[in-house]
PDB file of C-alpha atoms in Angstrom:
ATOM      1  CA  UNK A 162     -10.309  -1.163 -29.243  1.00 49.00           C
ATOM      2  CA  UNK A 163     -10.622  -4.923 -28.669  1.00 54.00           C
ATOM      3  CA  UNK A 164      -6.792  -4.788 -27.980  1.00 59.00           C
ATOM      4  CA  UNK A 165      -7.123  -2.398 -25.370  1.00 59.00           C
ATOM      5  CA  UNK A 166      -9.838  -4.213 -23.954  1.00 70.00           C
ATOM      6  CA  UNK A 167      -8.258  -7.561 -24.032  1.00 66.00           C
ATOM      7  CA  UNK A 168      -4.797  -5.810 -22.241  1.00 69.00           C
ATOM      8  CA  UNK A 169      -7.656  -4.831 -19.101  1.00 88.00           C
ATOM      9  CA  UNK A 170      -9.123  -8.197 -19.027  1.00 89.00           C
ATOM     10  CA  UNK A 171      -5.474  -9.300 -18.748  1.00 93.00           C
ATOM     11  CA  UNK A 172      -4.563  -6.985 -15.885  1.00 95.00           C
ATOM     12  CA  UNK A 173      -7.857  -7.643 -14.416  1.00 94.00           C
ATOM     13  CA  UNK A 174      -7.393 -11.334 -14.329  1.00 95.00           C
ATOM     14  CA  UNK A 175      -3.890 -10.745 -12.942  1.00 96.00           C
ATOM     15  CA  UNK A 176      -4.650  -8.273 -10.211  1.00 96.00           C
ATOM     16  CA  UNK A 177      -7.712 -10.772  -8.896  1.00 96.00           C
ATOM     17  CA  UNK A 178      -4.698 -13.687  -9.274  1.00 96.00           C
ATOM     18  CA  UNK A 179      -2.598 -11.073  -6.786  1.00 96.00           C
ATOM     19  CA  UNK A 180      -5.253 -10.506  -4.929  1.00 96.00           C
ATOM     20  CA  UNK A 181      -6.506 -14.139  -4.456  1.00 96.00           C
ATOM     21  CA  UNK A 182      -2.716 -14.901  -3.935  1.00 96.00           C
ATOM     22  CA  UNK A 183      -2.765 -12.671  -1.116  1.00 96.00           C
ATOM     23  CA  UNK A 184      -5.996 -14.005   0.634  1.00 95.00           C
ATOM     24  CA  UNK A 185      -4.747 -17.416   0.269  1.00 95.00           C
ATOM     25  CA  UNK A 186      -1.479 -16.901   2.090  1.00 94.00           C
ATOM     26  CA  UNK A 187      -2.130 -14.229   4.657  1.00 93.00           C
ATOM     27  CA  UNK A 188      -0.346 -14.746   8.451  1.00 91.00           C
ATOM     28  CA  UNK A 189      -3.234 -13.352  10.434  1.00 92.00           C
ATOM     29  CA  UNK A 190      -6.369 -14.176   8.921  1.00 92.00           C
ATOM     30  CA  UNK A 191      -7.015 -17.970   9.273  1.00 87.00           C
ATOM     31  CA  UNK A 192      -9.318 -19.891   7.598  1.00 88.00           C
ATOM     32  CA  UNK A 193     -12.442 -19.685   7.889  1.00 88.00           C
ATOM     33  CA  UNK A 194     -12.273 -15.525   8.114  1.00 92.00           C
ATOM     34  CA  UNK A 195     -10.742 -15.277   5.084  1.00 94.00           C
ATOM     35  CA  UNK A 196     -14.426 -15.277   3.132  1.00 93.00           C
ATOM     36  CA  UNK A 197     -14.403 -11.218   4.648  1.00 94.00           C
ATOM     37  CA  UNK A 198     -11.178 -10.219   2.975  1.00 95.00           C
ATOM     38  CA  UNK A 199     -13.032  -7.275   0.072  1.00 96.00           C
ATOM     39  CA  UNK A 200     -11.250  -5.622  -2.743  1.00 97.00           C
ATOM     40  CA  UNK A 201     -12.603  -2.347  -4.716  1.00 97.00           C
ATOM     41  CA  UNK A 202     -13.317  -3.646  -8.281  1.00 96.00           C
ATOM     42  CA  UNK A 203      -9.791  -3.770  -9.860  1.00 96.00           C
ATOM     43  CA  UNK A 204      -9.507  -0.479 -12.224  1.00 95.00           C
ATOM     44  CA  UNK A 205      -6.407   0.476 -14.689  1.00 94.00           C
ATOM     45  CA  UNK A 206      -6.935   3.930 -13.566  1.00 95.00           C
ATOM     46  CA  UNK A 207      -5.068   3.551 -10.342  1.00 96.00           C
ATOM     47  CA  UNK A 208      -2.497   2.062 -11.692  1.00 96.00           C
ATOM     48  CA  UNK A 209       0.027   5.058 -12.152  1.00 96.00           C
ATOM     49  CA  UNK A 210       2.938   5.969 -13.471  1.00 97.00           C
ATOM     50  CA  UNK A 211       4.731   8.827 -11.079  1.00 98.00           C
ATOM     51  CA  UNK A 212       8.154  10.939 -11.155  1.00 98.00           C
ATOM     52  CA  UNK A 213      10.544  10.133  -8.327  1.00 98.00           C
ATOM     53  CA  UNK A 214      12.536  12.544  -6.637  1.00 98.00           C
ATOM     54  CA  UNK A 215      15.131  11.097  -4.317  1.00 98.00           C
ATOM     55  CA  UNK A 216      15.708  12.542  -1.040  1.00 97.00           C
ATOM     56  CA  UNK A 217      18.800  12.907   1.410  1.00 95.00           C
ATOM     57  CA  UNK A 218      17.751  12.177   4.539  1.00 96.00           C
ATOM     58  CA  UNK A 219      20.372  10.927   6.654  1.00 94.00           C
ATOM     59  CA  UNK A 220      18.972  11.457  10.505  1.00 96.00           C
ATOM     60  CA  UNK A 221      15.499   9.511   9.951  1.00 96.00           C
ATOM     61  CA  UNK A 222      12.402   9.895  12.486  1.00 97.00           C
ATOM     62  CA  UNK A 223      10.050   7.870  14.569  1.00 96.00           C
ATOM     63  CA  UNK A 224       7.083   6.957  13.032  1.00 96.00           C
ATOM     64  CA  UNK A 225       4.257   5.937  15.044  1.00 95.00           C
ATOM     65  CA  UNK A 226       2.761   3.084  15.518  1.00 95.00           C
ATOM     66  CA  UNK A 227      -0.620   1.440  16.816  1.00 93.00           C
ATOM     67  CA  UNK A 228       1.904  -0.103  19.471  1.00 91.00           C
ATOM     68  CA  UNK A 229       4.469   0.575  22.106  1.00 91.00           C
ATOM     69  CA  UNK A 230       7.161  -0.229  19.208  1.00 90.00           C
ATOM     70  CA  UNK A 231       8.464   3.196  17.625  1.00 89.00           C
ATOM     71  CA  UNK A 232      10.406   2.094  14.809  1.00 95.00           C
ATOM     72  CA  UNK A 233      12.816   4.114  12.700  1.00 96.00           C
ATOM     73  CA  UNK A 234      12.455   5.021   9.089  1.00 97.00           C
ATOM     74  CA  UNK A 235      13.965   7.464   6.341  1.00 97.00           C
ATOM     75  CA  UNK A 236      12.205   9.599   4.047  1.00 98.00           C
ATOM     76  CA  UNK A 237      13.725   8.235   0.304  1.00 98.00           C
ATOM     77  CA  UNK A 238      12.130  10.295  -2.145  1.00 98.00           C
ATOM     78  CA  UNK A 239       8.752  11.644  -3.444  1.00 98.00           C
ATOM     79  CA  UNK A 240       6.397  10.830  -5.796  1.00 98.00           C
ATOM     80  CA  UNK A 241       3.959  13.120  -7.951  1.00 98.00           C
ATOM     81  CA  UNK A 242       1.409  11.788  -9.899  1.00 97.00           C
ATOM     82  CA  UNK A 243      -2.211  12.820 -10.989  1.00 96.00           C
ATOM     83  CA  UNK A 244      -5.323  10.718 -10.939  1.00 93.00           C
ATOM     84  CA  UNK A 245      -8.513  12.457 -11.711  1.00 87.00           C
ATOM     85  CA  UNK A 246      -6.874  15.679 -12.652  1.00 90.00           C
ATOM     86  CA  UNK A 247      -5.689  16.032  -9.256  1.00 94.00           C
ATOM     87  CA  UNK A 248      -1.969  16.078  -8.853  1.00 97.00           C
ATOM     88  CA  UNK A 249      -0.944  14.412  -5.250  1.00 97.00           C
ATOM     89  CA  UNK A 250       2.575  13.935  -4.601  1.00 98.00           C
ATOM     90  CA  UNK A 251       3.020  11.141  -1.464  1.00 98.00           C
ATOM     91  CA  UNK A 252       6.281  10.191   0.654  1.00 98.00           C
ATOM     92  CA  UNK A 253       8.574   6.841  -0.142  1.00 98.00           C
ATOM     93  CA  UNK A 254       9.723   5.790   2.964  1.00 98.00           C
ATOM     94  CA  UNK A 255      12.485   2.632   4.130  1.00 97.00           C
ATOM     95  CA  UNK A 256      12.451   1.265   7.692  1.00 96.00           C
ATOM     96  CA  UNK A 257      16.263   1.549   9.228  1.00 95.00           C
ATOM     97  CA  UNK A 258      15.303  -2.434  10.700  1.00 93.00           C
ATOM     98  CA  UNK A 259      14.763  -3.775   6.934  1.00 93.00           C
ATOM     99  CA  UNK A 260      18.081  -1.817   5.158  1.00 92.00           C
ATOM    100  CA  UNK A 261      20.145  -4.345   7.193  1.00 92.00           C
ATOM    101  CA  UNK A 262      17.431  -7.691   6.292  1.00 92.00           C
ATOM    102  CA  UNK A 263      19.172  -8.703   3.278  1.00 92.00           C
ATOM    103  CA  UNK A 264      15.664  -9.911   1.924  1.00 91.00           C
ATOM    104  CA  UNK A 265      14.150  -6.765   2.176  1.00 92.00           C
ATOM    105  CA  UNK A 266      16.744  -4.421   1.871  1.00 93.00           C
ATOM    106  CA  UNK A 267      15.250  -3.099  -1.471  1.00 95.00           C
ATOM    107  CA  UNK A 268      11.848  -2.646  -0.015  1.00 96.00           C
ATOM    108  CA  UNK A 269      10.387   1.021   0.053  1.00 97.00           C
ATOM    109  CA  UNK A 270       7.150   1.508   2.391  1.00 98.00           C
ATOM    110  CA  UNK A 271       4.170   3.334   0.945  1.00 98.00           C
ATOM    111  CA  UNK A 272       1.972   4.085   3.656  1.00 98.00           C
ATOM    112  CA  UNK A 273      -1.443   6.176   3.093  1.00 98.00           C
ATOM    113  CA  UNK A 274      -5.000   7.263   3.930  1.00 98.00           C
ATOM    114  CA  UNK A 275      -7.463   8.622   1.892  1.00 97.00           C
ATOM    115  CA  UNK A 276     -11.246   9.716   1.788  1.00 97.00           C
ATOM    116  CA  UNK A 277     -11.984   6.105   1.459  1.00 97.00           C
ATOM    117  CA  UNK A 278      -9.956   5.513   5.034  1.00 97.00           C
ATOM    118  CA  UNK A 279     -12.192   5.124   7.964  1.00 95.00           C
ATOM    119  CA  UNK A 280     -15.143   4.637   5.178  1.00 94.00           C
ATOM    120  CA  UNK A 281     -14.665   1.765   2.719  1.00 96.00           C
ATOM    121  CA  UNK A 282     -11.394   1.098   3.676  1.00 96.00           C
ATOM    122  CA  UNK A 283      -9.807   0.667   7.315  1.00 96.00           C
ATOM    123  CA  UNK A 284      -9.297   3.441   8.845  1.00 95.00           C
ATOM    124  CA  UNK A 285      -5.846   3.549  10.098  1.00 95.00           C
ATOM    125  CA  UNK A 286      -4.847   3.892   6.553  1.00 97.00           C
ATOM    126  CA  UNK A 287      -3.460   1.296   3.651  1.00 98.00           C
ATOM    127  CA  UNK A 288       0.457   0.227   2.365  1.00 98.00           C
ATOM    128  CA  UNK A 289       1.879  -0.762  -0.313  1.00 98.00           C
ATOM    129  CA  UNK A 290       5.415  -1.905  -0.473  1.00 96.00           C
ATOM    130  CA  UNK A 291       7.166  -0.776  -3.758  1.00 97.00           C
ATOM    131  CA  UNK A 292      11.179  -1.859  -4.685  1.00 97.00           C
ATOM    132  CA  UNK A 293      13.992   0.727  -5.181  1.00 96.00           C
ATOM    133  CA  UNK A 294      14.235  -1.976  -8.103  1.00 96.00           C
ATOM    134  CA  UNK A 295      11.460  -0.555  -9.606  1.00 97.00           C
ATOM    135  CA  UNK A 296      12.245   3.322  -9.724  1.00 97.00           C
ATOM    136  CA  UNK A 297      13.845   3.653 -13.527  1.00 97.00           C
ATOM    137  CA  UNK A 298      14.743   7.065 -15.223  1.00 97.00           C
ATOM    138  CA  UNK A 299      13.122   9.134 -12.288  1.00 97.00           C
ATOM    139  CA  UNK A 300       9.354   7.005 -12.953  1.00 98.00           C
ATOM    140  CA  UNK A 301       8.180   4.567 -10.708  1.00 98.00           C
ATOM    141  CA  UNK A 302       4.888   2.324 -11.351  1.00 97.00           C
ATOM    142  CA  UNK A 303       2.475   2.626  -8.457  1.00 97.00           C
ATOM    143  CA  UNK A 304      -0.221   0.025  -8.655  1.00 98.00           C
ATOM    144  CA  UNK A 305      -3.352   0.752  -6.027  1.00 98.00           C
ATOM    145  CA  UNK A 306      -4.786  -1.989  -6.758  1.00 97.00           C
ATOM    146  CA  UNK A 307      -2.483  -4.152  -5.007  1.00 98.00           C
ATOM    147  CA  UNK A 308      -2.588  -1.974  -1.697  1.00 98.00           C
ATOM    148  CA  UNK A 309      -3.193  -3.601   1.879  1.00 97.00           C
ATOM    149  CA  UNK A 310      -4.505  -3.702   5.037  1.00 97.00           C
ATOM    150  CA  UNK A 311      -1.901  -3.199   7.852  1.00 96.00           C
ATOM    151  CA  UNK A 312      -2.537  -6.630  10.748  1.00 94.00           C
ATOM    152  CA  UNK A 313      -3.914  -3.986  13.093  1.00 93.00           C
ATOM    153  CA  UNK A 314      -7.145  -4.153  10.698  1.00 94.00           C
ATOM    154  CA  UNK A 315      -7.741  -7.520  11.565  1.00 93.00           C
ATOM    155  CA  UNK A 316      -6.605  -7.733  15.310  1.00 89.00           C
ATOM    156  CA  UNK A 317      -5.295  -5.985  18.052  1.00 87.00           C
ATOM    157  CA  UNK A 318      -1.542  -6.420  19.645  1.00 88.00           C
ATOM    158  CA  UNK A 319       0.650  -5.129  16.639  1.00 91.00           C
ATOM    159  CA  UNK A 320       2.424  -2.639  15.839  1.00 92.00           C
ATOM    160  CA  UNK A 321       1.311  -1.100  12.509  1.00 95.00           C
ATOM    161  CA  UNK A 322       3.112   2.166  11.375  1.00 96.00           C
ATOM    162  CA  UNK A 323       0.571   5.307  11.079  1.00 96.00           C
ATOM    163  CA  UNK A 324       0.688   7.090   7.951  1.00 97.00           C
ATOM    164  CA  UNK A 325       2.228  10.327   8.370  1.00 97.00           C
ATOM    165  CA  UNK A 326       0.366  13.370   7.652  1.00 96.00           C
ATOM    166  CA  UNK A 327       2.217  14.283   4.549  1.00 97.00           C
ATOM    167  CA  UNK A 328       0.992  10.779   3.045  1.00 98.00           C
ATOM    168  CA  UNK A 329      -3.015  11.882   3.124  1.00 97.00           C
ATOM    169  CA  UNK A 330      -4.319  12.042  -0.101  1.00 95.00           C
ATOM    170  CA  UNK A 331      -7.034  14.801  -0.435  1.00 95.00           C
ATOM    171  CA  UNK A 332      -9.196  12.280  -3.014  1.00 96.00           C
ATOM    172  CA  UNK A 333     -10.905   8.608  -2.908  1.00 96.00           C
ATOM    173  CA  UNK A 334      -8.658   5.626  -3.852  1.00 97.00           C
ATOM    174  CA  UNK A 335     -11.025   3.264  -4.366  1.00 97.00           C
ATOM    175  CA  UNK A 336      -8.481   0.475  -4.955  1.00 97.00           C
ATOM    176  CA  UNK A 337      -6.894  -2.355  -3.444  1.00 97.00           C
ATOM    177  CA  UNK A 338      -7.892  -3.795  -0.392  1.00 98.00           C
ATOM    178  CA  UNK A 339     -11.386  -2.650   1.533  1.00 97.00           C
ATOM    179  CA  UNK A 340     -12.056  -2.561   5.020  1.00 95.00           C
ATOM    180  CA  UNK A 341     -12.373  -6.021   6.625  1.00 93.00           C
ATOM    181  CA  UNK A 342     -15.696  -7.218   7.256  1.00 90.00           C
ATOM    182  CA  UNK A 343     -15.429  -9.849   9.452  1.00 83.00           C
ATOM    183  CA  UNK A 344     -18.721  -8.887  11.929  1.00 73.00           C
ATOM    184  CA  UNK A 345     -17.434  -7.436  15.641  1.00 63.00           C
ATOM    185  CA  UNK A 346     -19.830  -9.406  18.373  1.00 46.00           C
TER     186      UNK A 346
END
């Protein structure tokens, strides 16, 4: 039992370092704001591990945007998973833009809202960016505790992808990143 515990205080401690990490070296948030960034308390439980199922989809589609930009992206695969007995099963997606960055070629987009969205956490939903690197044997690890805010939670003039509809989860994530609370007046 203390093993177990001292493995959470661990991942606790390096979640919070993430987290902190993340804060510290964010583009839009300057400063003096960055006292409102909020976190759920970090929890093991939504850290998952979920089958991957690639998918073939060579044509792509539009996904929206907060902005005039309408950027292209491909449906990669799906992942199933269950937290709280639920079984939810959410869409990997990678932008057509980044597959020719060769710095981000490997990065997957994650994009989701939940009953938390529009509550605890911003309302135009949350990302996370996992790494084809990362799928092994048909499992990926999905942490979401390290999920974020999209800029358009923080100010107006970008361009933040909208979660598609097949990426709402019917339950509460509380995990990751809250809603910013920097006051509006």
């Amino acid at each position: 039992f203390s093993n177990l515990n001292a493995q959470s205080e661990k991942y606790v401690a390096k979640i919070k370092a993430y987290q902190k990490k993340y804060v510290k070296e964010h583009e839009v948030v300057l400063k003096k704001d960055k006292e409102y960034f909020r976190f759920f308390p970090v929890d093991e439980k939504y850290k998952v591990v979920a089958s991957f199922k690639k998918l073939e989809d060579t044509v792509g589609f539009i996904m929206k945007t907060s902005g005039t930009k309408n950027p292209r992206y491909f449906r990669y695969g799906t992942i199933e998973f269950k937290l709280n007995d639920t079984t939810l099963k959410l869409t990997l997606y990678q932008s057509q833009q980044l597959m020719t960055d060769s710095t981000y070629k490997d990065y997957l987009f994650l994009p989701f809202t939940d009953l938390t969205s529009g509550e605890e956490s911003y309302g135009g939903g949350r990302y996370l960016d996992p790494r084809l690197t990362e799928i092994k044997d048909g499992l990926i690890i999905i942490d979401f505790n390290k999920v974020y805010n999209p800029y358009c939670a923080y100010s107006t003039g970008y361009n933040c992808p909208i979660p598609p509809r097949e990426n709402y989860i019917p339950v509460a994530i509380k995990a990751g990143e809250m809603d910013y609370a920097k006051p509006t007046h």
